[in-house]
Tab-separated table of N, CA and C in Angstrom:
chain	number	residue	atom	x	y	z
G	637	UNK	N	89.235	145.285	158.415
G	637	UNK	CA	88.551	146.475	157.956
G	637	UNK	C	89.138	146.895	156.613
G	638	UNK	N	88.285	147.112	155.615
G	638	UNK	CA	88.732	147.527	154.298
G	638	UNK	C	88.850	149.035	154.232
G	639	UNK	N	89.780	149.531	153.423
G	639	UNK	CA	89.921	150.973	153.272
G	639	UNK	C	88.724	151.574	152.562
G	640	UNK	N	88.509	152.851	152.787
G	640	UNK	CA	87.422	153.538	152.093
G	640	UNK	C	87.783	153.715	150.635
G	641	UNK	N	86.785	153.532	149.771
G	641	UNK	CA	86.987	153.714	148.343
G	641	UNK	C	85.795	154.450	147.776
G	642	UNK	N	85.895	154.717	146.494
G	642	UNK	CA	84.773	155.346	145.815
G	642	UNK	C	83.682	154.314	145.578
G	643	UNK	N	82.553	154.756	145.049
G	643	UNK	CA	81.394	153.893	144.838
G	643	UNK	C	81.715	152.789	143.841
G	644	UNK	N	81.023	151.621	143.943
G	644	UNK	CA	81.240	150.545	142.983
G	644	UNK	C	81.023	151.053	141.564
G	645	UNK	N	81.863	150.577	140.667
G	645	UNK	CA	81.762	150.994	139.278
G	645	UNK	C	82.673	152.162	138.960
G	646	UNK	N	83.015	152.948	139.953
G	646	UNK	CA	83.940	154.063	139.756
G	646	UNK	C	85.361	153.533	139.902
G	647	UNK	N	86.334	154.356	139.580
G	647	UNK	CA	87.724	153.952	139.791
G	647	UNK	C	87.931	153.666	141.273
G	648	UNK	N	88.815	152.736	141.561
G	648	UNK	CA	89.117	152.398	142.943
G	648	UNK	C	90.433	153.056	143.335
G	649	UNK	N	90.443	153.707	144.478
G	649	UNK	CA	91.655	154.264	145.061
G	649	UNK	C	91.640	153.912	146.537
G	650	UNK	N	92.723	153.291	147.014
G	650	UNK	CA	92.775	152.876	148.417
G	650	UNK	C	94.213	152.855	148.902
G	651	UNK	N	94.380	152.945	150.213
G	651	UNK	CA	95.680	152.864	150.881
G	651	UNK	C	95.681	151.597	151.736
G	652	UNK	N	96.846	150.958	151.818
G	652	UNK	CA	96.983	149.739	152.601
G	652	UNK	C	98.262	149.789	153.423
G	653	UNK	N	98.288	149.074	154.554
G	653	UNK	CA	99.520	149.017	155.344
G	653	UNK	C	100.636	148.368	154.521
G	654	UNK	N	101.825	148.859	154.675
G	654	UNK	CA	102.965	148.328	153.935
G	654	UNK	C	103.499	147.072	154.622
G	655	UNK	N	102.648	146.036	154.605
G	655	UNK	CA	102.948	144.748	155.222
G	655	UNK	C	102.452	143.643	154.290
G	656	UNK	N	102.901	142.403	154.495
G	656	UNK	CA	102.364	141.309	153.679
G	656	UNK	C	100.836	141.213	153.766
G	657	UNK	N	100.285	141.462	154.941
G	657	UNK	CA	98.825	141.444	155.097
G	657	UNK	C	98.175	142.561	154.265
G	658	UNK	N	98.818	143.724	154.186
G	658	UNK	CA	98.310	144.812	153.366
G	658	UNK	C	98.277	144.435	151.898
G	659	UNK	N	99.318	143.728	151.418
G	659	UNK	CA	99.342	143.271	150.025
G	659	UNK	C	98.211	142.286	149.769
G	660	UNK	N	97.963	141.405	150.712
G	660	UNK	CA	96.861	140.448	150.590
G	660	UNK	C	95.514	141.175	150.548
G	661	UNK	N	95.336	142.162	151.410
G	661	UNK	CA	94.090	142.935	151.416
G	661	UNK	C	93.893	143.698	150.106
G	662	UNK	N	94.959	144.232	149.544
G	662	UNK	CA	94.860	144.951	148.274
G	662	UNK	C	94.372	144.016	147.173
G	663	UNK	N	94.931	142.829	147.129
G	663	UNK	CA	94.507	141.839	146.130
G	663	UNK	C	93.029	141.479	146.303
G	664	UNK	N	92.621	141.206	147.512
G	664	UNK	CA	91.215	140.855	147.767
G	664	UNK	C	90.271	142.013	147.432
G	665	UNK	N	90.705	143.208	147.765
G	665	UNK	CA	89.892	144.394	147.501
G	665	UNK	C	89.709	144.593	145.991
G	666	UNK	N	90.761	144.354	145.222
G	666	UNK	CA	90.678	144.480	143.766
G	666	UNK	C	89.704	143.460	143.181
G	667	UNK	N	89.740	142.235	143.687
G	667	UNK	CA	88.827	141.196	143.201
G	667	UNK	C	87.376	141.545	143.543
G	668	UNK	N	87.143	142.085	144.730
G	668	UNK	CA	85.787	142.516	145.104
G	668	UNK	C	85.306	143.658	144.215
G	669	UNK	N	86.203	144.565	143.874
G	669	UNK	CA	85.864	145.678	142.984
G	669	UNK	C	85.450	145.145	141.616
G	670	UNK	N	86.202	144.167	141.098
G	670	UNK	CA	85.846	143.566	139.804
G	670	UNK	C	84.516	142.834	139.889
G	671	UNK	N	84.247	142.209	141.018
G	671	UNK	CA	82.975	141.511	141.195
G	671	UNK	C	81.823	142.512	141.148
G	672	UNK	N	82.011	143.684	141.749
G	672	UNK	CA	80.979	144.724	141.701
G	672	UNK	C	80.752	145.221	140.267
G	673	UNK	N	81.759	145.040	139.410
G	673	UNK	CA	81.642	145.436	138.008
G	673	UNK	C	81.116	144.300	137.127
G	674	UNK	N	80.799	143.153	137.747
G	674	UNK	CA	80.197	142.053	136.995
G	674	UNK	C	81.132	140.927	136.608
G	675	UNK	N	82.358	140.920	137.120
G	675	UNK	CA	83.314	139.851	136.833
G	675	UNK	C	83.475	138.996	138.081
G	676	UNK	N	83.056	137.747	138.016
G	676	UNK	CA	83.134	136.870	139.183
G	676	UNK	C	84.590	136.665	139.594
G	677	UNK	N	84.840	136.341	140.857
G	677	UNK	CA	86.218	136.115	141.311
G	677	UNK	C	86.954	135.026	140.535
G	678	UNK	N	86.224	134.063	139.956
G	678	UNK	CA	86.862	132.982	139.201
G	678	UNK	C	87.063	133.334	137.723
G	679	UNK	N	86.613	134.513	137.293
G	679	UNK	CA	86.761	134.895	135.884
G	679	UNK	C	88.227	135.140	135.548
G	680	UNK	N	88.548	135.007	134.267
G	680	UNK	CA	89.934	135.243	133.843
G	680	UNK	C	90.379	136.663	134.147
G	681	UNK	N	89.481	137.627	133.979
G	681	UNK	CA	89.810	139.029	134.250
G	681	UNK	C	90.163	139.208	135.726
G	682	UNK	N	89.332	138.683	136.617
G	682	UNK	CA	89.596	138.824	138.052
G	682	UNK	C	90.851	138.079	138.487
G	683	UNK	N	91.072	136.898	137.932
G	683	UNK	CA	92.272	136.131	138.290
G	683	UNK	C	93.536	136.848	137.832
G	684	UNK	N	93.520	137.394	136.615
G	684	UNK	CA	94.680	138.144	136.124
G	684	UNK	C	94.904	139.389	136.973
G	685	UNK	N	93.817	140.085	137.301
G	685	UNK	CA	93.939	141.271	138.148
G	685	UNK	C	94.516	140.905	139.510
G	686	UNK	N	94.040	139.811	140.093
G	686	UNK	CA	94.550	139.371	141.399
G	686	UNK	C	96.047	139.097	141.341
G	687	UNK	N	96.510	138.451	140.294
G	687	UNK	CA	97.937	138.167	140.159
G	687	UNK	C	98.758	139.447	140.026
G	688	UNK	N	98.289	140.370	139.178
G	688	UNK	CA	99.042	141.603	138.953
G	688	UNK	C	99.047	142.475	140.205
G	689	UNK	N	97.887	142.669	140.820
G	689	UNK	CA	97.832	143.469	142.046
G	689	UNK	C	98.654	142.810	143.140
G	690	UNK	N	98.541	141.503	143.290
G	690	UNK	CA	99.304	140.797	144.313
G	690	UNK	C	100.797	140.979	144.131
G	691	UNK	N	101.271	140.876	142.900
G	691	UNK	CA	102.703	141.027	142.639
G	691	UNK	C	103.176	142.455	142.866
G	692	UNK	N	102.467	143.429	142.309
G	692	UNK	CA	102.901	144.819	142.468
G	692	UNK	C	102.816	145.268	143.927
G	693	UNK	N	101.782	144.812	144.639
G	693	UNK	CA	101.660	145.157	146.060
G	693	UNK	C	102.757	144.476	146.880
G	694	UNK	N	103.037	143.210	146.582
G	694	UNK	CA	104.108	142.508	147.301
G	694	UNK	C	105.456	143.183	147.059
G	695	UNK	N	105.700	143.634	145.831
G	695	UNK	CA	106.945	144.341	145.541
G	695	UNK	C	107.013	145.672	146.284
G	696	UNK	N	105.880	146.374	146.366
G	696	UNK	CA	105.859	147.640	147.110
G	696	UNK	C	106.186	147.402	148.577
G	697	UNK	N	105.669	146.313	149.128
G	697	UNK	CA	105.930	145.983	150.532
G	697	UNK	C	107.372	145.539	150.727
G	698	UNK	N	107.874	144.696	149.841
G	698	UNK	CA	109.212	144.145	150.016
G	698	UNK	C	110.311	145.122	149.619
G	699	UNK	N	110.149	145.825	148.500
G	699	UNK	CA	111.232	146.648	147.973
G	699	UNK	C	111.015	148.145	148.146
G	700	UNK	N	109.785	148.576	148.382
G	700	UNK	CA	109.506	150.003	148.462
G	700	UNK	C	108.979	150.455	149.793
G	701	UNK	N	109.118	149.615	150.793
G	701	UNK	CA	108.566	149.915	152.115
G	701	UNK	C	109.382	150.972	152.838
G	702	UNK	N	108.673	151.938	153.355
G	702	UNK	CA	109.251	152.932	154.255
G	702	UNK	C	108.444	152.816	155.552
G	703	UNK	N	109.099	152.515	156.685
G	703	UNK	CA	108.357	152.323	157.935
G	703	UNK	C	107.399	153.481	158.213
G	704	UNK	N	106.182	153.120	158.589
G	704	UNK	CA	105.167	154.111	158.920
G	704	UNK	C	104.405	154.651	157.726
G	705	UNK	N	104.763	154.230	156.518
G	705	UNK	CA	104.077	154.695	155.311
G	705	UNK	C	103.260	153.567	154.713
G	706	UNK	N	102.139	153.908	154.131
G	706	UNK	CA	101.293	152.942	153.452
G	706	UNK	C	101.638	152.919	151.967
G	707	UNK	N	101.094	151.937	151.249
G	707	UNK	CA	101.207	151.961	149.799
G	707	UNK	C	99.811	152.178	149.230
G	708	UNK	N	99.764	152.761	148.051
G	708	UNK	CA	98.489	153.080	147.427
G	708	UNK	C	98.178	152.152	146.265
G	709	UNK	N	96.898	151.894	146.082
G	709	UNK	CA	96.409	151.102	144.955
G	709	UNK	C	95.374	151.931	144.215
G	710	UNK	N	95.519	151.987	142.908
G	710	UNK	CA	94.549	152.682	142.067
G	710	UNK	C	94.202	151.775	140.892
G	711	UNK	N	92.913	151.538	140.686
G	711	UNK	CA	92.438	150.756	139.552
G	711	UNK	C	91.544	151.654	138.714
G	712	UNK	N	91.785	151.678	137.422
G	712	UNK	CA	91.009	152.514	136.519
G	712	UNK	C	90.530	151.651	135.366
G	713	UNK	N	89.239	151.641	135.150
G	713	UNK	CA	88.650	150.899	134.046
G	713	UNK	C	88.328	151.867	132.923
G	714	UNK	N	88.918	151.642	131.774
G	714	UNK	CA	88.635	152.430	130.574
G	714	UNK	C	87.832	151.527	129.646
G	715	UNK	N	86.515	151.619	129.735
G	715	UNK	CA	85.651	150.734	128.943
G	715	UNK	C	85.824	150.964	127.445
G	716	UNK	N	86.001	152.206	127.027
G	716	UNK	CA	86.140	152.517	125.603
G	716	UNK	C	87.360	151.815	125.001
G	717	UNK	N	88.462	151.790	125.734
G	717	UNK	CA	89.691	151.145	125.249
G	717	UNK	C	89.792	149.689	125.698
G	718	UNK	N	88.835	149.222	126.505
G	718	UNK	CA	88.839	147.865	127.066
G	718	UNK	C	90.137	147.582	127.824
G	719	UNK	N	90.568	148.589	128.609
G	719	UNK	CA	91.786	148.458	129.406
G	719	UNK	C	91.504	148.651	130.886
G	720	UNK	N	92.194	147.884	131.681
G	720	UNK	CA	92.157	148.017	133.130
G	720	UNK	C	93.565	148.394	133.564
G	721	UNK	N	93.709	149.575	134.161
G	721	UNK	CA	95.022	150.059	134.598
G	721	UNK	C	95.164	149.849	136.098
G	722	UNK	N	96.276	149.263	136.484
G	722	UNK	CA	96.624	149.014	137.881
G	722	UNK	C	97.818	149.897	138.206
G	723	UNK	N	97.727	150.656	139.302
G	723	UNK	CA	98.850	151.473	139.762
G	723	UNK	C	99.072	151.204	141.236
G	724	UNK	N	100.323	150.988	141.601
G	724	UNK	CA	100.687	150.800	143.004
G	724	UNK	C	101.774	151.817	143.332
G	725	UNK	N	101.501	152.651	144.336
G	725	UNK	CA	102.433	153.690	144.788
G	725	UNK	C	103.153	153.228	146.040
G	726	UNK	N	104.443	153.544	146.124
G	726	UNK	CA	105.148	153.362	147.384
G	726	UNK	C	105.962	154.610	147.672
G	727	UNK	N	106.583	154.662	148.821
G	727	UNK	CA	107.271	155.883	149.254
G	727	UNK	C	108.777	155.830	149.052
G	728	UNK	N	109.303	154.750	148.518
G	728	UNK	CA	110.756	154.599	148.419
G	728	UNK	C	111.226	154.720	146.977
G	729	UNK	N	111.706	155.889	146.606
G	729	UNK	CA	112.172	156.079	145.231
G	729	UNK	C	113.623	155.670	145.053
G	730	UNK	N	114.381	155.594	146.124
G	730	UNK	CA	115.810	155.306	146.010
G	730	UNK	C	116.103	153.807	145.979
G	731	UNK	N	115.115	152.987	146.231
G	731	UNK	CA	115.358	151.549	146.239
G	731	UNK	C	115.294	151.001	144.818
G	732	UNK	N	115.508	149.717	144.683
G	732	UNK	CA	115.579	149.069	143.375
G	732	UNK	C	114.336	149.352	142.542
G	733	UNK	N	114.558	149.961	141.398
G	733	UNK	CA	113.459	150.272	140.502
G	733	UNK	C	113.301	149.154	139.482
G	734	UNK	N	112.068	148.776	139.152
G	734	UNK	CA	111.881	147.719	138.167
G	734	UNK	C	112.294	148.204	136.784
G	735	UNK	N	112.880	147.305	136.007
G	735	UNK	CA	113.242	147.637	134.638
G	735	UNK	C	112.474	146.700	133.725
G	736	UNK	N	113.103	145.675	133.257
G	736	UNK	CA	112.429	144.676	132.442
G	736	UNK	C	112.060	143.491	133.310
G	737	UNK	N	111.149	142.676	132.799
G	737	UNK	CA	110.819	141.450	133.508
G	737	UNK	C	112.057	140.566	133.514
G	738	UNK	N	112.444	140.035	134.674
G	738	UNK	CA	113.649	139.218	134.743
G	738	UNK	C	113.437	137.857	134.088
G	739	UNK	N	114.533	137.249	133.699
G	739	UNK	CA	114.459	135.869	133.216
G	739	UNK	C	114.130	134.983	134.405
G	740	UNK	N	113.413	133.931	134.163
G	740	UNK	CA	113.059	133.011	135.238
G	740	UNK	C	114.072	131.866	135.270
G	741	UNK	N	114.576	131.604	136.434
G	741	UNK	CA	115.504	130.504	136.605
G	741	UNK	C	114.804	129.420	137.403
G	742	UNK	N	114.830	128.175	136.921
G	742	UNK	CA	114.097	127.105	137.614
G	742	UNK	C	114.489	126.938	139.072
G	743	UNK	N	115.765	127.181	139.402
G	743	UNK	CA	116.212	126.982	140.779
G	743	UNK	C	115.994	128.203	141.660
G	744	UNK	N	115.647	129.339	141.076
G	744	UNK	CA	115.501	130.571	141.836
G	744	UNK	C	114.279	130.553	142.732
G	745	UNK	N	114.385	131.282	143.842
G	745	UNK	CA	113.270	131.370	144.778
G	745	UNK	C	112.428	132.609	144.557
G	746	UNK	N	112.884	133.518	143.721
G	746	UNK	CA	112.115	134.729	143.454
G	746	UNK	C	112.422	135.191	142.037
G	747	UNK	N	111.804	136.286	141.646
G	747	UNK	CA	112.091	136.856	140.344
G	747	UNK	C	111.082	136.526	139.272
G	748	UNK	N	110.036	135.795	139.600
G	748	UNK	CA	109.046	135.428	138.593
G	748	UNK	C	107.839	136.353	138.567
G	749	UNK	N	107.686	137.166	139.584
G	749	UNK	CA	106.499	138.011	139.686
G	749	UNK	C	106.364	138.996	138.551
G	750	UNK	N	107.431	139.737	138.249
G	750	UNK	CA	107.348	140.693	137.152
G	750	UNK	C	107.277	139.987	135.808
G	751	UNK	N	107.743	138.761	135.745
G	751	UNK	CA	107.579	137.964	134.533
G	751	UNK	C	106.094	137.687	134.298
G	752	UNK	N	105.362	137.373	135.371
G	752	UNK	CA	103.907	137.188	135.265
G	752	UNK	C	103.217	138.482	134.840
G	753	UNK	N	103.621	139.591	135.442
G	753	UNK	CA	103.049	140.890	135.071
G	753	UNK	C	103.311	141.154	133.596
G	754	UNK	N	104.520	140.868	133.136
G	754	UNK	CA	104.884	141.098	131.743
G	754	UNK	C	104.023	140.263	130.797
G	755	UNK	N	103.706	139.036	131.169
G	755	UNK	CA	102.891	138.155	130.332
G	755	UNK	C	101.426	138.598	130.332
G	756	UNK	N	100.910	138.986	131.488
G	756	UNK	CA	99.487	139.327	131.602
G	756	UNK	C	99.152	140.734	131.119
G	757	UNK	N	100.103	141.637	131.188
G	757	UNK	CA	99.837	143.039	130.863
G	757	UNK	C	100.142	143.333	129.392
G	758	UNK	N	99.382	144.280	128.861
G	758	UNK	CA	99.662	144.789	127.522
G	758	UNK	C	100.979	145.560	127.578
G	759	UNK	N	101.143	146.319	128.651
G	759	UNK	CA	102.382	147.067	128.916
G	759	UNK	C	102.426	147.389	130.407
G	760	UNK	N	103.651	147.652	130.876
G	760	UNK	CA	103.819	148.031	132.282
G	760	UNK	C	105.085	148.855	132.401
G	761	UNK	N	105.202	149.559	133.523
G	761	UNK	CA	106.373	150.384	133.749
G	761	UNK	C	106.275	151.091	135.089
G	762	UNK	N	107.068	152.127	135.244
G	762	UNK	CA	107.043	152.891	136.495
G	762	UNK	C	107.345	154.349	136.190
G	763	UNK	N	106.877	155.210	137.084
G	763	UNK	CA	107.145	156.648	137.003
G	763	UNK	C	107.441	157.158	138.407
G	764	UNK	N	108.289	158.193	138.510
G	764	UNK	CA	108.523	158.797	139.828
G	764	UNK	C	107.226	159.420	140.347
G	765	UNK	N	107.078	159.426	141.644
G	765	UNK	CA	105.907	160.027	142.276
G	765	UNK	C	106.370	161.220	143.095
G	766	UNK	N	105.678	162.295	142.999
G	766	UNK	CA	106.057	163.512	143.721
G	766	UNK	C	105.216	163.661	144.969
G	767	UNK	N	105.757	164.025	146.096
G	767	UNK	CA	107.123	164.494	146.289
G	767	UNK	C	108.138	163.358	146.459
G	768	UNK	N	107.671	162.162	146.853
G	768	UNK	CA	108.609	161.049	147.026
G	768	UNK	C	107.974	159.776	146.500
G	769	UNK	N	108.807	158.821	146.201
G	769	UNK	CA	108.324	157.498	145.854
G	769	UNK	C	108.224	157.257	144.364
G	770	UNK	N	107.507	156.190	144.040
G	770	UNK	CA	107.312	155.805	142.652
G	770	UNK	C	105.951	155.137	142.502
G	771	UNK	N	105.486	155.080	141.273
G	771	UNK	CA	104.267	154.367	140.915
G	771	UNK	C	104.638	153.320	139.883
G	772	UNK	N	104.346	152.069	140.181
G	772	UNK	CA	104.512	150.988	139.221
G	772	UNK	C	103.121	150.699	138.676
G	773	UNK	N	103.009	150.622	137.343
G	773	UNK	CA	101.698	150.465	136.717
G	773	UNK	C	101.717	149.328	135.702
G	774	UNK	N	100.534	148.808	135.436
G	774	UNK	CA	100.354	147.781	134.408
G	774	UNK	C	98.973	147.966	133.803
G	775	UNK	N	98.853	147.708	132.524
G	775	UNK	CA	97.565	147.789	131.833
G	775	UNK	C	97.192	146.415	131.306
G	776	UNK	N	95.974	145.992	131.647
G	776	UNK	CA	95.457	144.690	131.225
G	776	UNK	C	94.381	144.900	130.168
G	777	UNK	N	94.408	144.082	129.130
G	777	UNK	CA	93.399	144.148	128.080
G	777	UNK	C	92.209	143.281	128.465
G	778	UNK	N	91.043	143.886	128.618
G	778	UNK	CA	89.845	143.120	128.956
G	778	UNK	C	89.459	142.198	127.807
G	779	UNK	N	89.673	142.624	126.573
G	779	UNK	CA	89.317	141.798	125.415
G	779	UNK	C	90.146	140.526	125.378
G	780	UNK	N	91.440	140.640	125.585
G	780	UNK	CA	92.313	139.472	125.575
G	780	UNK	C	91.974	138.534	126.719
G	781	UNK	N	91.760	139.079	127.900
G	781	UNK	CA	91.507	138.251	129.081
G	781	UNK	C	90.168	137.541	129.023
G	782	UNK	N	89.170	138.134	128.390
G	782	UNK	CA	87.864	137.468	128.324
G	782	UNK	C	87.825	136.392	127.243
G	783	UNK	N	88.858	136.330	126.398
G	783	UNK	CA	88.923	135.297	125.363
G	783	UNK	C	89.743	134.085	125.797
G	784	UNK	N	90.347	134.127	126.955
G	784	UNK	CA	91.190	133.003	127.406
G	784	UNK	C	90.370	131.749	127.643
């Protein structure tokens, strides 16, 4: 069952269980939202969005999980600026906060996700969320992604 969202074409706001399955559902939901906006799932825009949402949602589940709390996903399309903003909220503000994209080590088993976000996004960062938690965000350029 998919979470309730606003009408197709409008900004997407949804809550998902703070589990690996919830992160997977968030990614799929974002791709369906882009499809409703005219971008096929195989398009560069949808693929980049899937990677960014998947990474930020997986990080919210792994590093920002608070038992019994969901994580939030918000997608905002700014057609005038040709930007797609991705925001993922979690409830854990005291846990490891993202800083810069880490260096990738060939032998490492993790640490490449934010590197992908850094490459795909025009900019990204995080802000505290009130009353608790944080929001990690990334902005994707539609112009750059449609030229790939």
